[in-house]
Amino acid sequence: DEVIKASGFRADTMDERLQQVTPEVLSCIEELREAHRIRNRVAQEPDFQVNKEEALAALKIYKKAFKELGLLDY
């Protein structure tokens, strides 16, 4: 959320900020939105369980986004 804010996207919620990001800015934006939905379910639904494969896939998406935003070199 802080990275998206620092990139100049302003809105009340992370979901709203992610809706402002275009594929021209971040090619994996649709994937990132899905990873964020999973994150929200983990945080908000006590009984929600994510399996290992889903968790690893979400982490890969965040890593890809961080690379595209120049926050990771590897």
mmCIF file with all atom_site columns, C-alpha atoms in Angstrom:
data_model
loop_
_atom_site.group_PDB
_atom_site.id
_atom_site.type_symbol
_atom_site.label_atom_id
_atom_site.label_alt_id
_atom_site.label_comp_id
_atom_site.label_asym_id
_atom_site.label_entity_id
_atom_site.label_seq_id
_atom_site.pdbx_PDB_ins_code
_atom_site.Cartn_x
_atom_site.Cartn_y
_atom_site.Cartn_z
_atom_site.occupancy
_atom_site.B_iso_or_equiv
_atom_site.pdbx_formal_charge
_atom_site.auth_seq_id
_atom_site.auth_comp_id
_atom_site.auth_asym_id
_atom_site.auth_atom_id
_atom_site.pdbx_PDB_model_num
ATOM 1  C CA . ASP A 1 1  ? 0.000   0.000   0.000   1.00 0.00 ? 1  ASP A CA 1
ATOM 2  C CA . GLU A 1 2  ? 2.802   2.429   0.874   1.00 0.00 ? 2  GLU A CA 1
ATOM 3  C CA . VAL A 1 3  ? 4.506   1.797   -2.476  1.00 0.00 ? 3  VAL A CA 1
ATOM 4  C CA . ILE A 1 4  ? 1.302   2.474   -4.391  1.00 0.00 ? 4  ILE A CA 1
ATOM 5  C CA . LYS A 1 5  ? 0.734   5.651   -2.371  1.00 0.00 ? 5  LYS A CA 1
ATOM 6  C CA . ALA A 1 6  ? 4.318   6.764   -2.970  1.00 0.00 ? 6  ALA A CA 1
ATOM 7  C CA . SER A 1 7  ? 3.795   6.197   -6.696  1.00 0.00 ? 7  SER A CA 1
ATOM 8  C CA . GLY A 1 8  ? 1.174   8.943   -6.640  1.00 0.00 ? 8  GLY A CA 1
ATOM 9  C CA . PHE A 1 9  ? -2.052  6.952   -6.494  1.00 0.00 ? 9  PHE A CA 1
ATOM 10 C CA . ARG A 1 10 ? -4.504  8.579   -4.122  1.00 0.00 ? 10 ARG A CA 1
ATOM 11 C CA . ALA A 1 11 ? -7.733  7.078   -2.826  1.00 0.00 ? 11 ALA A CA 1
ATOM 12 C CA . ASP A 1 12 ? -9.282  6.050   0.458   1.00 0.00 ? 12 ASP A CA 1
ATOM 13 C CA . THR A 1 13 ? -8.477  2.337   0.231   1.00 0.00 ? 13 THR A CA 1
ATOM 14 C CA . MET A 1 14 ? -5.854  0.081   -1.286  1.00 0.00 ? 14 MET A CA 1
ATOM 15 C CA . ASP A 1 15 ? -8.526  -1.484  -3.523  1.00 0.00 ? 15 ASP A CA 1
ATOM 16 C CA . GLU A 1 16 ? -9.410  1.954   -4.880  1.00 0.00 ? 16 GLU A CA 1
ATOM 17 C CA . ARG A 1 17 ? -5.750  2.803   -5.428  1.00 0.00 ? 17 ARG A CA 1
ATOM 18 C CA . LEU A 1 18 ? -5.173  -0.491  -7.265  1.00 0.00 ? 18 LEU A CA 1
ATOM 19 C CA . GLN A 1 19 ? -8.116  0.323   -9.556  1.00 0.00 ? 19 GLN A CA 1
ATOM 20 C CA . GLN A 1 20 ? -6.237  3.462   -10.651 1.00 0.00 ? 20 GLN A CA 1
ATOM 21 C CA . VAL A 1 21 ? -3.108  1.532   -11.683 1.00 0.00 ? 21 VAL A CA 1
ATOM 22 C CA . THR A 1 22 ? -3.034  0.624   -15.374 1.00 0.00 ? 22 THR A CA 1
ATOM 23 C CA . PRO A 1 23 ? -1.146  -2.186  -17.122 1.00 0.00 ? 23 PRO A CA 1
ATOM 24 C CA . GLU A 1 24 ? 1.060   0.496   -18.676 1.00 0.00 ? 24 GLU A CA 1
ATOM 25 C CA . VAL A 1 25 ? 2.268   1.381   -15.174 1.00 0.00 ? 25 VAL A CA 1
ATOM 26 C CA . LEU A 1 26 ? 2.403   -2.178  -13.842 1.00 0.00 ? 26 LEU A CA 1
ATOM 27 C CA . SER A 1 27 ? 2.041   -5.079  -16.267 1.00 0.00 ? 27 SER A CA 1
ATOM 28 C CA . CYS A 1 28 ? 0.986   -7.511  -13.538 1.00 0.00 ? 28 CYS A CA 1
ATOM 29 C CA . ILE A 1 29 ? -1.734  -5.282  -12.079 1.00 0.00 ? 29 ILE A CA 1
ATOM 30 C CA . GLU A 1 30 ? -4.542  -7.827  -12.534 1.00 0.00 ? 30 GLU A CA 1
ATOM 31 C CA . GLU A 1 31 ? -2.470  -10.471 -10.775 1.00 0.00 ? 31 GLU A CA 1
ATOM 32 C CA . LEU A 1 32 ? -1.633  -7.988  -8.021  1.00 0.00 ? 32 LEU A CA 1
ATOM 33 C CA . ARG A 1 33 ? -5.311  -7.211  -7.517  1.00 0.00 ? 33 ARG A CA 1
ATOM 34 C CA . GLU A 1 34 ? -6.026  -10.935 -7.102  1.00 0.00 ? 34 GLU A CA 1
ATOM 35 C CA . ALA A 1 35 ? -3.131  -11.339 -4.647  1.00 0.00 ? 35 ALA A CA 1
ATOM 36 C CA . HIS A 1 36 ? -4.526  -8.410  -2.677  1.00 0.00 ? 36 HIS A CA 1
ATOM 37 C CA . ARG A 1 37 ? -7.963  -10.057 -2.581  1.00 0.00 ? 37 ARG A CA 1
ATOM 38 C CA . ILE A 1 38 ? -6.348  -13.171 -1.112  1.00 0.00 ? 38 ILE A CA 1
ATOM 39 C CA . ARG A 1 39 ? -4.499  -11.004 1.414   1.00 0.00 ? 39 ARG A CA 1
ATOM 40 C CA . ASN A 1 40 ? -7.775  -9.375  2.417   1.00 0.00 ? 40 ASN A CA 1
ATOM 41 C CA . ARG A 1 41 ? -9.465  -12.712 2.938   1.00 0.00 ? 41 ARG A CA 1
ATOM 42 C CA . VAL A 1 42 ? -6.583  -13.932 5.108   1.00 0.00 ? 42 VAL A CA 1
ATOM 43 C CA . ALA A 1 43 ? -6.755  -10.744 7.185   1.00 0.00 ? 43 ALA A CA 1
ATOM 44 C CA . GLN A 1 44 ? -10.538 -10.484 7.459   1.00 0.00 ? 44 GLN A CA 1
ATOM 45 C CA . GLU A 1 45 ? -11.929 -14.013 7.445   1.00 0.00 ? 45 GLU A CA 1
ATOM 46 C CA . PRO A 1 46 ? -10.781 -16.020 10.477  1.00 0.00 ? 46 PRO A CA 1
ATOM 47 C CA . ASP A 1 47 ? -11.713 -19.344 8.862   1.00 0.00 ? 47 ASP A CA 1
ATOM 48 C CA . PHE A 1 48 ? -10.177 -18.630 5.452   1.00 0.00 ? 48 PHE A CA 1
ATOM 49 C CA . GLN A 1 49 ? -7.306  -20.930 4.619   1.00 0.00 ? 49 GLN A CA 1
ATOM 50 C CA . VAL A 1 50 ? -4.881  -20.502 1.789   1.00 0.00 ? 50 VAL A CA 1
ATOM 51 C CA . ASN A 1 51 ? -2.931  -23.531 0.630   1.00 0.00 ? 51 ASN A CA 1
ATOM 52 C CA . LYS A 1 52 ? 0.807   -23.524 0.104   1.00 0.00 ? 52 LYS A CA 1
ATOM 53 C CA . GLU A 1 53 ? 0.577   -23.227 -3.685  1.00 0.00 ? 53 GLU A CA 1
ATOM 54 C CA . GLU A 1 54 ? -1.774  -20.233 -3.489  1.00 0.00 ? 54 GLU A CA 1
ATOM 55 C CA . ALA A 1 55 ? 0.437   -18.523 -0.912  1.00 0.00 ? 55 ALA A CA 1
ATOM 56 C CA . LEU A 1 56 ? 3.560   -19.039 -3.019  1.00 0.00 ? 56 LEU A CA 1
ATOM 57 C CA . ALA A 1 57 ? 1.772   -17.782 -6.122  1.00 0.00 ? 57 ALA A CA 1
ATOM 58 C CA . ALA A 1 58 ? 0.691   -14.627 -4.291  1.00 0.00 ? 58 ALA A CA 1
ATOM 59 C CA . LEU A 1 59 ? 4.241   -14.037 -3.070  1.00 0.00 ? 59 LEU A CA 1
ATOM 60 C CA . LYS A 1 60 ? 5.556   -14.414 -6.632  1.00 0.00 ? 60 LYS A CA 1
ATOM 61 C CA . ILE A 1 61 ? 3.070   -11.793 -7.797  1.00 0.00 ? 61 ILE A CA 1
ATOM 62 C CA . TYR A 1 62 ? 4.170   -9.343  -5.106  1.00 0.00 ? 62 TYR A CA 1
ATOM 63 C CA . LYS A 1 63 ? 7.814   -10.020 -6.008  1.00 0.00 ? 63 LYS A CA 1
ATOM 64 C CA . LYS A 1 64 ? 7.094   -9.387  -9.702  1.00 0.00 ? 64 LYS A CA 1
ATOM 65 C CA . ALA A 1 65 ? 5.338   -6.117  -8.855  1.00 0.00 ? 65 ALA A CA 1
ATOM 66 C CA . PHE A 1 66 ? 8.206   -4.994  -6.626  1.00 0.00 ? 66 PHE A CA 1
ATOM 67 C CA . LYS A 1 67 ? 10.676  -5.757  -9.439  1.00 0.00 ? 67 LYS A CA 1
ATOM 68 C CA . GLU A 1 68 ? 8.629   -3.774  -11.948 1.00 0.00 ? 68 GLU A CA 1
ATOM 69 C CA . LEU A 1 69 ? 8.486   -0.859  -9.528  1.00 0.00 ? 69 LEU A CA 1
ATOM 70 C CA . GLY A 1 70 ? 12.269  -0.975  -9.132  1.00 0.00 ? 70 GLY A CA 1
ATOM 71 C CA . LEU A 1 71 ? 12.215  -2.093  -5.506  1.00 0.00 ? 71 LEU A CA 1
ATOM 72 C CA . LEU A 1 72 ? 14.037  -5.393  -6.102  1.00 0.00 ? 72 LEU A CA 1
ATOM 73 C CA . ASP A 1 73 ? 17.075  -6.080  -8.266  1.00 0.00 ? 73 ASP A CA 1
ATOM 74 C CA . TYR A 1 74 ? 16.853  -9.876  -8.309  1.00 0.00 ? 74 TYR A CA 1
#
